[in-house]
């Protein structure tokens, strides 16, 4: 090997990182000692240079490698971060969901939730108490199963209006109102509280996701039975109060009429008696004059009519206290039948009497009750100008200790809007009616601590029911 080439080779060996070989070449003496000094002169700056070059190259290489690794490391870190974030969000969502379920669970109102497929996703404690259905039996079930514990069958209920607003569902409630997204309704629901039923106030609202899409619905049910009953009681009291008020007004009116009637009766009755007496005398004095006799008969009839109006008037204005004795109602009916029968026959009316057995005796004023029965039978006949049927029936409500007498006809009936006039003094639809018959009858029955009920269908007929108490003194029964 040429002496000049040796240092070059050694440098090259360094260049190619074969430092060991180079040192080995130096150390093994493959480089002759004589040239060693020359080689070293070249070698040292060469080594420094090459080492620097290598360092730069290594650094570059290192940087390159390190960049790749750190990039990989960063994306892995990012992924882990995202997973952790997602997990945290899921955890938060689960916690929020659980919180919601907990809130629903302890809501005082019976509440349940359905998803978009109408499957039950929540059914709280109050709902369990109201229906008797535990949540584990119903959660996850769909197909209107939630209506069974309410109505005993599968059918749409208020919560279903969220998905489709249909009339059939609304008709199941007393009223349905929509305010914003929420439906409000009230109804009597028969199957709740062990089938005792209850009046319920129901509200149903949609549930939305973050983007505002409907994902389900929630229904809350409140038992308002007590409130309803209180309302009904209040309404009843108001009704009774109004009735009492109108009775008081009526009595006041009657008191004024009574005073007038008493004065009139005195002033008119006496001259009427004279007219009637002289008319009678005239009739007797001219027995052969038919025309005159006819006229006089008309005078006597008219005077009789005027007299009866005045008598009725007086009776209504100053009702006589009933003279009460134990009587058989069936017997009284039998007595008036003999009076009514001929009138019924003439008017082509069939008259029947269904007599109740073992009817208790009642404390009655015989003449007054007979007058009531006659008034009602006369009205029934007058309601059937073309004939028909009158069915009289007696009976008793033993639990209420009351007896009743029904007078039912197949006559013209009373229009609904005229029902409130029945029994009001001077209300009459007849040309010759005074409109006092029923008001006198009502006042007599009230004086007996009884009442009158009327049921009527226009064009089909009317039933007057007289109800009288029989617990006055004893409960002797009528074996007739
Ligand atoms: N059975 C009935 N069917 C249909 N309407 C009736 C019946 N009973 C009573 N009414 C109605 O009630 C009104 C009042 O009856 P009420 O007996 O008081 O008087 P009236 O019969 O008209 O006259 P009055 O009895 O003095 O002759 C009648 O005019 C009639 O319109
Ligand atoms: Mg009448």
XYZ file of C-alpha atoms in Angstrom, residues 137-469:
333
model
C -93.829 -5.446 35.380
C -94.367 -2.562 33.001
C -90.994 -0.958 32.184
C -90.032 -1.730 28.592
C -93.562 -2.671 27.565
C -95.410 -0.859 24.797
C -98.613 -1.223 22.772
C -100.783 0.974 25.079
C -100.175 -1.423 27.995
C -100.093 1.584 30.342
C -103.839 2.191 29.837
C -104.847 -1.240 31.221
C -104.419 -0.323 34.911
C -106.377 2.877 34.233
C -109.248 1.711 32.023
C -109.051 -2.096 32.113
C -108.178 -2.284 28.421
C -105.638 -1.144 25.848
C -106.577 2.216 24.427
C -104.991 5.549 23.679
C -104.793 7.985 26.602
C -103.775 11.619 27.010
C -100.026 10.916 26.550
C -100.787 9.526 23.061
C -102.112 12.914 21.956
C -98.459 14.046 21.837
C -97.866 11.745 18.851
C -101.297 12.170 17.245
C -103.917 14.683 18.284
C -107.137 12.675 17.683
C -110.722 13.340 18.767
C -111.503 9.776 19.923
C -108.845 10.050 22.637
C -110.069 13.512 23.663
C -113.641 12.217 23.987
C -112.549 9.953 26.837
C -112.091 13.053 29.046
C -114.551 15.569 30.483
C -112.472 18.260 28.815
C -109.085 18.508 27.119
C -107.136 21.727 26.862
C -103.795 22.351 25.115
C -101.479 25.064 26.417
C -98.183 25.261 24.540
C -96.967 21.697 24.133
C -98.866 20.385 27.138
C -102.285 18.739 27.221
C -104.487 19.099 30.335
C -107.547 16.944 30.966
C -109.925 15.760 33.663
C -111.864 12.520 33.833
C -113.253 9.884 36.111
C -110.928 6.887 35.689
C -112.637 3.681 36.826
C -109.820 1.161 37.440
C -107.431 3.082 39.697
C -107.175 2.554 43.472
C -108.283 -1.088 43.328
C -111.109 -0.329 40.905
C -112.689 2.201 43.237
C -112.052 4.804 40.547
C -111.123 8.447 41.002
C -111.448 11.840 39.397
C -108.049 12.582 37.882
C -106.336 15.687 36.563
C -103.945 14.541 33.840
C -101.178 16.443 32.064
C -99.063 15.154 29.174
C -95.998 16.841 27.652
C -93.469 15.883 24.986
C -89.804 15.175 25.835
C -87.117 16.597 23.535
C -83.464 15.765 22.827
C -80.668 18.392 22.549
C -81.626 19.133 18.973
C -85.295 19.668 19.751
C -86.573 16.355 18.365
C -89.436 14.672 20.239
C -88.013 11.535 21.849
C -90.902 10.567 24.087
C -93.577 11.901 26.404
C -94.350 12.222 30.095
C -97.771 11.949 31.754
C -98.558 13.148 35.280
C -101.751 12.186 37.058
C -103.190 13.879 40.154
C -106.087 12.512 42.201
C -108.607 15.363 42.480
C -111.509 13.303 43.814
C -111.677 15.223 47.076
C -111.612 18.544 45.267
C -114.299 17.324 42.837
C -116.520 16.109 45.658
C -116.032 19.409 47.497
C -116.935 21.243 44.271
C -120.023 19.086 43.814
C -121.015 19.681 47.432
C -120.510 23.399 46.943
C -122.557 23.343 43.751
C -125.272 21.424 45.552
C -125.227 23.952 48.402
C -125.374 26.852 45.932
C -128.251 25.099 44.147
C -130.078 24.545 47.450
C -129.418 28.138 48.431
C -130.847 29.369 45.140
C -133.850 27.112 45.614
C -134.370 28.421 49.139
C -133.933 31.947 47.862
C -136.539 31.427 45.164
C -138.856 29.777 47.697
C -138.435 32.795 49.970
C -139.118 35.158 47.073
C -142.107 33.017 46.089
C -143.389 33.081 49.669
C -143.008 36.839 49.801
C -144.911 37.148 46.555
C -147.535 34.765 47.862
C -147.811 36.686 51.092
C -148.649 39.824 49.116
C -151.015 37.841 46.896
C -152.524 36.342 50.060
C -153.322 39.714 51.518
C -154.821 40.828 48.205
C -156.697 37.550 47.809
C -158.159 37.733 51.278
C -159.454 41.225 50.594
C -160.728 40.251 47.134
C -162.319 37.085 48.378
C -164.326 39.030 50.894
C -165.310 41.724 48.407
C -166.064 39.436 45.469
C -167.356 36.267 47.078
C -170.338 37.923 48.712
C -171.672 39.552 45.536
C -170.942 36.297 43.671
C -173.038 34.384 46.196
C -175.874 36.835 45.592
C -175.532 36.512 41.790
C -175.533 32.734 42.051
C -178.534 32.724 44.410
C -180.612 35.027 42.243
C -179.637 33.120 39.087
C -180.839 29.924 40.736
C -184.105 31.684 41.674
C -184.536 32.922 38.107
C -184.107 29.385 36.808
C -186.818 28.142 39.104
C -189.177 31.022 38.240
C -189.074 30.441 34.483
C -189.183 26.671 34.100
C -190.670 26.750 30.569
C -188.241 29.156 28.916
C -185.391 27.045 27.485
C -183.354 29.969 26.204
C -183.540 31.790 29.510
C -182.760 28.603 31.413
C -179.740 28.103 29.204
C -178.465 31.629 29.871
C -179.009 31.279 33.586
C -177.101 27.951 33.590
C -174.187 29.700 31.929
C -174.296 32.437 34.598
C -174.283 29.809 37.367
C -171.343 27.889 35.746
C -169.303 31.047 35.343
C -169.978 32.119 38.907
C -168.921 28.650 40.081
C -165.732 28.966 38.055
C -164.986 32.423 39.511
C -165.646 31.060 42.975
C -163.245 28.149 42.519
C -160.523 30.493 41.245
C -160.926 32.598 44.349
C -160.940 29.518 46.581
C -157.752 28.209 44.936
C -156.198 31.594 45.206
C -156.923 31.707 48.890
C -155.705 28.181 49.449
C -152.376 28.924 47.812
C -151.899 32.232 49.547
C -152.956 30.997 52.951
C -152.384 27.268 52.940
C -154.221 25.353 55.641
C -152.064 23.317 57.944
C -152.626 19.629 57.106
C -154.679 17.667 59.640
C -152.566 14.525 59.867
C -153.971 11.071 60.516
C -152.763 7.592 59.625
C -154.106 6.664 56.215
C -153.602 4.007 53.602
C -152.311 5.636 50.436
C -153.719 2.760 48.368
C -157.168 3.453 49.787
C -156.919 7.155 48.918
C -155.905 6.299 45.362
C -158.862 3.933 45.118
C -161.200 6.779 46.161
C -159.937 9.230 43.562
C -160.054 6.527 40.865
C -163.823 6.424 41.156
C -163.905 10.181 40.439
C -161.344 10.084 37.607
C -162.590 6.945 35.817
C -165.658 8.512 34.124
C -163.543 11.464 32.849
C -160.908 9.071 31.571
C -163.525 6.951 29.840
C -165.095 9.970 28.087
C -161.644 11.059 26.890
C -160.744 7.599 25.580
C -158.092 7.095 28.244
C -157.134 3.766 29.777
C -156.634 4.033 33.539
C -154.594 1.464 35.485
C -153.485 1.195 39.108
C -150.524 -0.902 40.212
C -150.987 -1.199 43.956
C -147.923 -1.956 46.107
C -148.439 -4.580 48.771
C -147.575 -4.029 52.447
C -147.299 -0.293 52.011
C -146.811 1.420 55.387
C -149.575 3.733 56.548
C -148.797 7.414 56.323
C -149.696 10.446 58.364
C -151.707 12.461 55.853
C -154.366 15.060 55.446
C -156.750 12.901 53.467
C -158.606 15.718 51.636
C -155.435 17.578 50.750
C -153.668 14.511 49.295
C -156.824 13.588 47.383
C -156.855 17.117 45.966
C -153.238 16.697 44.815
C -153.986 13.363 43.147
C -157.055 14.804 41.436
C -155.080 17.844 40.168
C -152.430 15.593 38.680
C -154.910 13.183 37.134
C -156.819 16.107 35.622
C -153.578 17.472 34.160
C -152.768 14.031 32.740
C -156.207 13.813 31.070
C -155.801 17.342 29.704
C -152.377 16.404 28.278
C -154.032 13.661 26.137
C -156.778 15.269 24.041
C -156.678 12.280 21.649
C -156.730 9.620 24.345
C -153.939 7.523 25.819
C -153.026 5.843 29.092
C -152.713 6.912 32.705
C -150.788 4.503 34.935
C -150.985 5.096 38.676
C -148.585 3.137 40.855
C -147.712 3.090 44.539
C -144.488 1.863 46.111
C -141.906 2.459 48.811
C -138.205 3.181 49.239
C -137.647 1.280 52.462
C -134.084 2.527 52.968
C -135.287 6.138 52.831
C -138.524 5.401 54.760
C -140.607 6.990 52.033
C -143.564 5.964 49.942
C -144.223 7.158 46.407
C -147.181 7.588 44.112
C -146.505 7.759 40.364
C -148.958 9.276 37.914
C -147.681 8.560 34.424
C -149.374 9.610 31.206
C -148.670 9.134 27.519
C -149.524 12.743 26.720
C -147.895 15.726 25.043
C -144.990 16.005 27.508
C -143.321 19.160 28.803
C -140.599 20.949 26.792
C -137.214 20.942 28.588
C -137.018 24.738 28.618
C -140.418 24.928 30.343
C -139.651 22.426 33.105
C -138.542 25.131 35.539
C -142.010 26.727 35.294
C -143.782 23.609 36.536
C -145.310 24.344 39.927
C -144.801 28.103 39.620
C -148.085 29.889 40.457
C -150.073 31.091 37.426
C -147.956 29.224 34.884
C -150.428 27.650 32.484
C -150.397 26.665 28.817
C -154.176 26.139 28.799
C -156.780 28.642 27.649
C -158.893 28.057 30.696
C -156.203 27.115 33.168
C -155.477 29.218 36.234
C -151.995 27.751 36.593
C -152.662 27.163 40.273
C -153.350 23.394 40.298
C -149.730 22.282 40.582
C -148.551 25.095 42.833
C -151.297 24.230 45.320
C -150.338 20.536 45.008
C -146.658 21.313 45.601
C -147.402 23.429 48.665
C -149.586 20.631 50.110
C -146.850 18.026 49.568
C -144.214 20.311 51.110
C -146.468 20.795 54.131
C -146.408 16.964 54.437
C -142.570 17.090 54.382
C -142.602 15.363 51.021
C -141.514 16.334 47.519
C -142.556 16.061 43.885
C -140.342 14.863 41.023
C -141.214 15.343 37.359
C -139.849 13.442 34.380
C -141.082 14.272 30.936
C -140.273 13.578 27.309
C -141.798 15.892 24.763
C -144.379 14.022 22.662
C -144.003 10.825 24.729
C -145.475 11.597 28.139
C -144.902 12.722 31.716
C -144.470 11.123 35.134
C -145.256 13.007 38.315
C -143.888 11.227 41.401
C -145.182 12.264 44.804
C -142.813 11.195 47.600
C -144.023 11.187 51.204
C -142.219 10.152 54.388
